[in-house]
Tab-separated table of C-alpha atoms in Angstrom:
chain	number	residue	atom	x	y	z
K	1	UNK	CA	152.812	195.125	237.937
K	2	UNK	CA	152.454	198.523	239.603
K	3	UNK	CA	154.373	198.298	242.880
K	4	UNK	CA	157.143	199.879	244.995
K	5	UNK	CA	159.771	199.422	242.256
K	6	UNK	CA	157.561	201.263	239.738
K	7	UNK	CA	156.953	204.087	242.194
K	8	UNK	CA	160.591	204.272	243.253
K	9	UNK	CA	161.957	204.698	239.733
K	10	UNK	CA	158.942	206.274	238.054
K	11	UNK	CA	158.493	203.471	235.517
K	12	UNK	CA	155.449	201.692	234.083
K	13	UNK	CA	156.712	198.107	234.368
K	14	UNK	CA	159.070	196.741	237.081
K	15	UNK	CA	161.491	195.501	234.439
K	16	UNK	CA	165.084	196.715	234.598
K	17	UNK	CA	167.658	196.192	231.857
K	18	UNK	CA	170.962	195.136	233.368
K	19	UNK	CA	173.889	197.518	232.890
K	20	UNK	CA	176.127	195.104	230.996
K	21	UNK	CA	179.650	195.877	229.777
K	22	UNK	CA	179.872	196.332	226.005
K	23	UNK	CA	176.102	195.837	225.572
K	24	UNK	CA	174.432	198.688	227.424
K	25	UNK	CA	174.918	201.920	225.530
K	26	UNK	CA	172.454	204.777	225.094
K	27	UNK	CA	170.482	203.073	222.304
K	28	UNK	CA	169.604	200.086	224.468
K	29	UNK	CA	168.971	202.051	227.651
K	30	UNK	CA	166.742	204.647	225.987
K	31	UNK	CA	164.787	201.972	224.112
K	32	UNK	CA	164.018	200.077	227.341
K	33	UNK	CA	162.991	203.277	229.113
K	34	UNK	CA	160.789	204.372	226.230
K	35	UNK	CA	159.092	200.949	226.333
K	36	UNK	CA	158.141	201.409	229.996
K	37	UNK	CA	161.030	199.688	231.774
K	38	UNK	CA	164.210	201.118	233.288
K	39	UNK	CA	167.218	201.284	231.004
K	40	UNK	CA	170.711	201.323	232.496
K	41	UNK	CA	173.948	202.493	230.896
K	42	UNK	CA	176.811	200.075	231.596
K	43	UNK	CA	179.592	202.339	232.899
K	44	UNK	CA	181.952	199.433	233.520
K	45	UNK	CA	183.186	199.432	229.928
K	46	UNK	CA	183.212	203.197	229.410
K	47	UNK	CA	185.862	205.846	229.921
K	48	UNK	CA	184.470	208.727	232.018
K	49	UNK	CA	183.931	211.076	229.094
K	50	UNK	CA	182.385	208.229	227.091
K	51	UNK	CA	179.864	207.824	229.875
K	52	UNK	CA	179.091	211.542	229.774
K	53	UNK	CA	178.474	211.259	226.010
K	54	UNK	CA	176.116	208.287	226.494
K	55	UNK	CA	174.205	210.038	229.280
K	56	UNK	CA	173.602	213.062	227.062
K	57	UNK	CA	172.572	210.941	224.091
K	58	UNK	CA	170.242	208.940	226.296
K	59	UNK	CA	168.619	212.148	227.562
K	60	UNK	CA	168.089	213.233	223.961
K	61	UNK	CA	166.528	209.871	223.049
K	62	UNK	CA	164.092	209.547	225.961
K	63	UNK	CA	162.184	211.699	228.405
K	64	UNK	CA	161.646	208.667	230.637
K	65	UNK	CA	163.766	207.700	233.691
K	66	UNK	CA	167.043	205.874	233.056
K	67	UNK	CA	170.068	205.104	235.186
K	68	UNK	CA	173.708	204.090	235.246
K	69	UNK	CA	175.233	200.843	236.495
K	70	UNK	CA	178.570	201.442	238.220
K	71	UNK	CA	180.948	198.652	239.354
K	72	UNK	CA	182.491	200.098	242.515
K	73	UNK	CA	185.882	198.633	241.629
K	74	UNK	CA	186.047	201.009	238.640
K	75	UNK	CA	189.558	202.571	238.670
K	76	UNK	CA	188.336	206.167	238.188
K	77	UNK	CA	185.280	205.855	240.408
K	78	UNK	CA	185.485	209.426	241.789
K	79	UNK	CA	185.480	210.919	238.294
K	80	UNK	CA	182.625	208.647	237.233
K	81	UNK	CA	180.461	209.657	240.190
K	82	UNK	CA	181.219	213.349	239.596
K	83	UNK	CA	180.008	213.031	236.001
K	84	UNK	CA	176.847	211.224	237.079
K	85	UNK	CA	176.010	214.061	239.479
K	86	UNK	CA	177.012	216.812	237.048
K	87	UNK	CA	174.761	215.284	234.366
K	88	UNK	CA	171.914	214.978	236.906
K	89	UNK	CA	171.352	211.252	236.532
K	90	UNK	CA	168.687	210.288	239.086
K	91	UNK	CA	169.202	206.524	239.366
K	92	UNK	CA	172.399	204.538	240.030
K	93	UNK	CA	172.828	200.788	240.388
K	94	UNK	CA	176.100	199.850	242.085
K	95	UNK	CA	177.830	196.471	242.205
K	96	UNK	CA	181.087	194.729	243.090
K	97	UNK	CA	181.949	196.710	246.186
K	98	UNK	CA	180.847	198.072	249.554
K	99	UNK	CA	177.490	199.916	249.232
K	100	UNK	CA	178.304	202.086	252.265
K	101	UNK	CA	181.030	203.900	250.319
K	102	UNK	CA	178.726	205.745	247.947
K	103	UNK	CA	175.064	205.236	248.884
K	104	UNK	CA	174.593	208.187	251.237
K	105	UNK	CA	176.688	210.514	249.041
K	106	UNK	CA	174.566	209.744	246.016
K	107	UNK	CA	171.314	210.003	247.945
K	108	UNK	CA	172.336	213.440	249.249
K	109	UNK	CA	172.538	214.464	245.580
K	110	UNK	CA	168.950	213.294	245.043
K	111	UNK	CA	169.898	209.967	243.420
K	112	UNK	CA	168.081	206.671	244.029
K	113	UNK	CA	170.525	203.841	244.730
K	114	UNK	CA	170.177	200.088	244.196
K	115	UNK	CA	172.972	197.611	244.885
K	116	UNK	CA	173.549	194.154	243.401
K	117	UNK	CA	174.261	191.223	245.741
K	118	UNK	CA	174.662	187.447	245.481
K	119	UNK	CA	173.813	186.465	249.067
K	120	UNK	CA	171.436	187.357	251.887
K	121	UNK	CA	174.436	188.311	254.031
K	122	UNK	CA	175.426	191.047	251.619
K	123	UNK	CA	171.783	192.044	251.210
K	124	UNK	CA	171.622	192.812	254.921
K	125	UNK	CA	174.713	195.019	254.575
K	126	UNK	CA	172.896	196.863	251.774
K	127	UNK	CA	169.934	197.543	254.002
K	128	UNK	CA	172.281	198.774	256.728
K	129	UNK	CA	173.852	201.089	254.140
K	130	UNK	CA	170.427	202.567	253.412
K	131	UNK	CA	170.018	201.590	249.753
K	132	UNK	CA	166.666	202.282	248.103
K	133	UNK	CA	166.455	198.824	246.523
K	134	UNK	CA	168.379	195.544	246.390
K	135	UNK	CA	169.093	193.445	243.301
K	136	UNK	CA	169.569	189.807	244.311
K	137	UNK	CA	171.313	187.982	241.469
K	138	UNK	CA	171.501	184.197	241.223
K	139	UNK	CA	174.434	182.415	239.650
K	140	UNK	CA	172.470	181.633	236.487
K	141	UNK	CA	173.307	185.160	235.393
K	142	UNK	CA	175.892	185.987	232.784
K	143	UNK	CA	179.151	187.773	233.499
K	144	UNK	CA	180.517	188.178	237.006
K	145	UNK	CA	178.833	186.150	239.727
K	146	UNK	CA	178.984	185.480	243.433
K	147	UNK	CA	181.254	182.779	244.801
K	148	UNK	CA	178.316	181.224	246.686
K	149	UNK	CA	176.774	179.861	243.483
K	150	UNK	CA	173.288	180.349	244.926
K	151	UNK	CA	170.477	180.011	242.403
K	152	UNK	CA	167.885	182.733	241.961
K	153	UNK	CA	165.056	180.537	243.307
K	154	UNK	CA	167.021	179.992	246.528
K	155	UNK	CA	168.351	183.525	246.815
K	156	UNK	CA	165.175	185.604	246.457
K	157	UNK	CA	163.213	184.076	249.354
K	158	UNK	CA	166.340	184.131	251.537
K	159	UNK	CA	166.865	187.858	250.910
K	160	UNK	CA	163.166	188.611	251.265
K	161	UNK	CA	163.250	187.005	254.714
K	162	UNK	CA	165.952	189.338	256.074
K	163	UNK	CA	165.333	192.624	254.203
K	164	UNK	CA	162.471	195.107	253.958
K	165	UNK	CA	163.530	197.358	251.041
K	166	UNK	CA	162.113	196.691	247.556
K	167	UNK	CA	163.697	193.564	246.075
K	168	UNK	CA	164.641	193.038	242.412
K	169	UNK	CA	165.336	189.498	241.164
K	170	UNK	CA	168.050	188.812	238.613
K	171	UNK	CA	169.656	185.758	237.043
K	172	UNK	CA	167.977	183.358	234.616
K	173	UNK	CA	164.866	185.497	234.012
K	174	UNK	CA	164.031	186.002	230.344
K	175	UNK	CA	160.257	185.565	230.145
K	176	UNK	CA	156.930	186.781	231.507
K	177	UNK	CA	156.581	183.464	233.305
K	178	UNK	CA	159.949	184.113	234.942
K	179	UNK	CA	158.785	187.521	236.111
K	180	UNK	CA	155.702	185.953	237.690
K	181	UNK	CA	157.831	183.293	239.399
K	182	UNK	CA	160.177	185.926	240.830
K	183	UNK	CA	157.180	187.880	242.070
K	184	UNK	CA	155.776	184.776	243.746
K	185	UNK	CA	159.052	184.375	245.620
K	186	UNK	CA	158.927	187.931	246.989
K	187	UNK	CA	160.564	190.128	244.353
K	188	UNK	CA	158.840	193.341	243.236
K	189	UNK	CA	160.793	193.681	240.028
K	190	UNK	CA	163.274	191.889	237.788
K	191	UNK	CA	166.592	192.840	236.220
K	192	UNK	CA	167.282	191.200	232.869
K	193	UNK	CA	170.702	191.199	231.260
K	194	UNK	CA	170.767	188.329	228.768
K	195	UNK	CA	167.353	189.038	227.264
K	196	UNK	CA	168.292	192.639	226.459
K	197	UNK	CA	171.874	191.835	225.446
K	198	UNK	CA	170.406	189.847	222.565
K	199	UNK	CA	168.274	192.655	221.096
K	200	UNK	CA	168.862	194.780	218.012
K	201	UNK	CA	169.586	197.869	220.147
K	202	UNK	CA	172.295	196.169	222.215
K	203	UNK	CA	175.773	197.430	221.349
K	204	UNK	CA	177.183	193.878	221.387
K	205	UNK	CA	178.636	192.655	218.100
K	206	UNK	CA	176.219	190.823	215.794
K	207	UNK	CA	178.479	187.760	215.744
K	208	UNK	CA	178.342	187.562	219.541
K	209	UNK	CA	174.546	187.838	219.467
K	210	UNK	CA	174.265	185.226	216.733
K	211	UNK	CA	176.452	182.771	218.706
K	212	UNK	CA	174.402	183.268	221.862
K	213	UNK	CA	171.103	182.832	220.028
K	214	UNK	CA	172.284	179.365	218.962
K	215	UNK	CA	173.281	178.170	222.445
K	216	UNK	CA	171.834	174.990	223.917
K	217	UNK	CA	171.294	174.060	227.546
K	218	UNK	CA	174.674	173.568	229.212
K	219	UNK	CA	176.661	175.666	226.736
K	220	UNK	CA	177.691	178.170	229.416
K	221	UNK	CA	179.723	177.562	232.555
K	222	UNK	CA	180.723	179.520	235.647
K	223	UNK	CA	184.517	179.657	235.565
K	224	UNK	CA	187.551	181.853	236.454
K	225	UNK	CA	186.730	181.183	240.080
K	226	UNK	CA	190.300	181.920	241.213
K	227	UNK	CA	189.937	185.498	239.954
K	228	UNK	CA	186.297	186.536	239.764
K	229	UNK	CA	183.644	183.895	239.014
K	230	UNK	CA	182.333	184.582	235.519
K	231	UNK	CA	179.746	182.749	233.406
K	232	UNK	CA	181.062	182.209	229.899
K	233	UNK	CA	180.096	180.494	226.667
K	234	UNK	CA	182.199	177.391	226.122
K	235	UNK	CA	184.606	178.371	223.333
K	236	UNK	CA	188.344	178.065	222.622
K	237	UNK	CA	189.216	180.598	225.332
K	238	UNK	CA	187.052	178.727	227.830
K	239	UNK	CA	188.903	175.491	226.989
K	240	UNK	CA	192.212	177.233	227.683
K	241	UNK	CA	190.916	178.230	231.104
K	242	UNK	CA	189.829	174.679	231.918
K	243	UNK	CA	193.178	173.249	230.820
K	244	UNK	CA	195.063	175.788	232.926
K	245	UNK	CA	192.937	175.047	235.981
K	246	UNK	CA	193.423	171.310	235.563
K	247	UNK	CA	197.181	171.860	235.482
K	248	UNK	CA	197.000	173.811	238.757
K	249	UNK	CA	197.702	177.261	237.318
K	250	UNK	CA	198.371	179.964	239.903
K	251	UNK	CA	196.267	183.122	240.241
K	252	UNK	CA	198.982	185.109	238.460
K	253	UNK	CA	199.092	182.587	235.615
K	254	UNK	CA	195.318	182.732	235.272
K	255	UNK	CA	195.441	186.533	235.276
K	256	UNK	CA	198.078	186.432	232.529
K	257	UNK	CA	195.931	184.048	230.479
K	258	UNK	CA	192.912	186.328	230.828
K	259	UNK	CA	194.923	189.406	229.838
K	260	UNK	CA	193.279	192.751	229.140
K	261	UNK	CA	190.327	193.519	226.920
K	262	UNK	CA	189.189	189.897	226.648
K	263	UNK	CA	185.498	190.768	227.211
K	264	UNK	CA	185.661	193.615	224.688
K	265	UNK	CA	187.241	191.234	222.190
K	266	UNK	CA	184.417	188.758	222.545
K	267	UNK	CA	181.312	190.849	223.152
K	268	UNK	CA	182.031	194.114	221.341
K	269	UNK	CA	184.410	192.991	218.596
K	270	UNK	CA	182.795	189.617	217.965
K	271	UNK	CA	185.740	187.235	218.341
K	272	UNK	CA	183.737	184.163	219.347
K	273	UNK	CA	186.815	181.928	219.595
K	274	UNK	CA	189.361	183.865	221.668
K	275	UNK	CA	187.045	186.372	223.276
K	276	UNK	CA	185.379	186.278	226.694
K	277	UNK	CA	181.735	185.597	225.859
K	278	UNK	CA	179.703	186.559	228.917
K	279	UNK	CA	176.043	185.510	228.826
K	280	UNK	CA	173.523	183.886	231.157
K	281	UNK	CA	172.262	180.308	231.248
K	282	UNK	CA	168.871	181.392	229.973
K	283	UNK	CA	170.332	182.375	226.595
K	284	UNK	CA	169.463	178.824	225.528
K	285	UNK	CA	165.793	179.856	225.708
K	286	UNK	CA	166.232	182.760	223.258
K	287	UNK	CA	166.612	182.004	219.538
K	288	UNK	CA	165.426	185.158	217.808
K	289	UNK	CA	166.917	188.643	217.549
K	290	UNK	CA	164.169	191.110	218.464
K	291	UNK	CA	163.784	194.800	219.065
K	292	UNK	CA	163.399	196.078	222.625
K	293	UNK	CA	159.772	197.010	221.874
K	294	UNK	CA	159.052	193.459	220.780
K	295	UNK	CA	160.721	192.021	223.858
K	296	UNK	CA	158.867	194.311	226.298
K	297	UNK	CA	155.504	193.619	224.655
K	298	UNK	CA	156.138	189.895	224.812
K	299	UNK	CA	157.247	190.011	228.451
K	300	UNK	CA	154.166	191.909	229.613
K	301	UNK	CA	151.714	189.824	227.558
K	302	UNK	CA	153.274	186.535	228.686
K	303	UNK	CA	153.266	187.660	232.330
K	304	UNK	CA	149.563	188.482	232.156
K	305	UNK	CA	148.770	185.239	230.317
K	306	UNK	CA	150.714	183.177	232.857
K	307	UNK	CA	148.930	184.915	235.737
K	308	UNK	CA	145.509	184.229	234.203
K	309	UNK	CA	146.369	180.574	233.583
K	310	UNK	CA	147.554	180.149	237.149
K	311	UNK	CA	144.369	181.710	238.492
K	312	UNK	CA	142.237	179.465	236.256
K	313	UNK	CA	144.074	176.333	237.415
K	314	UNK	CA	143.510	177.247	241.019
K	315	UNK	CA	139.872	178.101	240.409
K	316	UNK	CA	140.333	181.682	241.585
């Protein structure tokens, strides 16, 4: 598991914890980093000074590398990037925007930059922008997704074919076997959101975690496609969205229905009926609340076991 991703970020295992809104605070990020992966703070749900606080607390909790995930559509993006540089964060994962805008500026400050994409076309733009790594995320992932609805198994080999920078697979990966599969397709690391969102250290509300740990196959759906495609748990709010879409609601009407703070209401405050419950398809494979240490140990052991079994079957 020691490859370009490990060398790039200075980590033991090429396992990155996704920077998820309302889940990825300093406790989660530092725990993942301490366990040998790369923890990311989710800046998308933080006010600038809140991010500064979490960066400082993360530094106090780990001496290992960690980073910040920044959605480029963030309204106070300039302030956020200033804080990241002032606090000497060395790794930034960007998403939902043009990687050319910030990549070179961050790199000039000594920061490694990875960008999240949902298609090989956008991956090529990332390489042109000079990013240090690319995260290719299939539509199995929770939260905001690409409009292409390309699955991870289709996306990774397509991106690998057109790009040369280190590739990180994301979307639907929650196990050691999944890590091995992503590696076989050409990825050198994985980014996991759902698996780490459902840990004890995640800042998500217990009620949200408990609901997600009881999901079955098919209990999530990619929706809100008129605004920004988002994978959600099927709850009362989801039903309202479906009804509105069936009635031909306009973009403005859908935006009004969504309102403000809907994700916070669901994920952070635990309203599992009226909240926006963002989680990946693979949540249906997770049924136990574990610590980050337990998860990381299981991932590494299962990866090695799956690799040995595959070698034995092939007579290697």
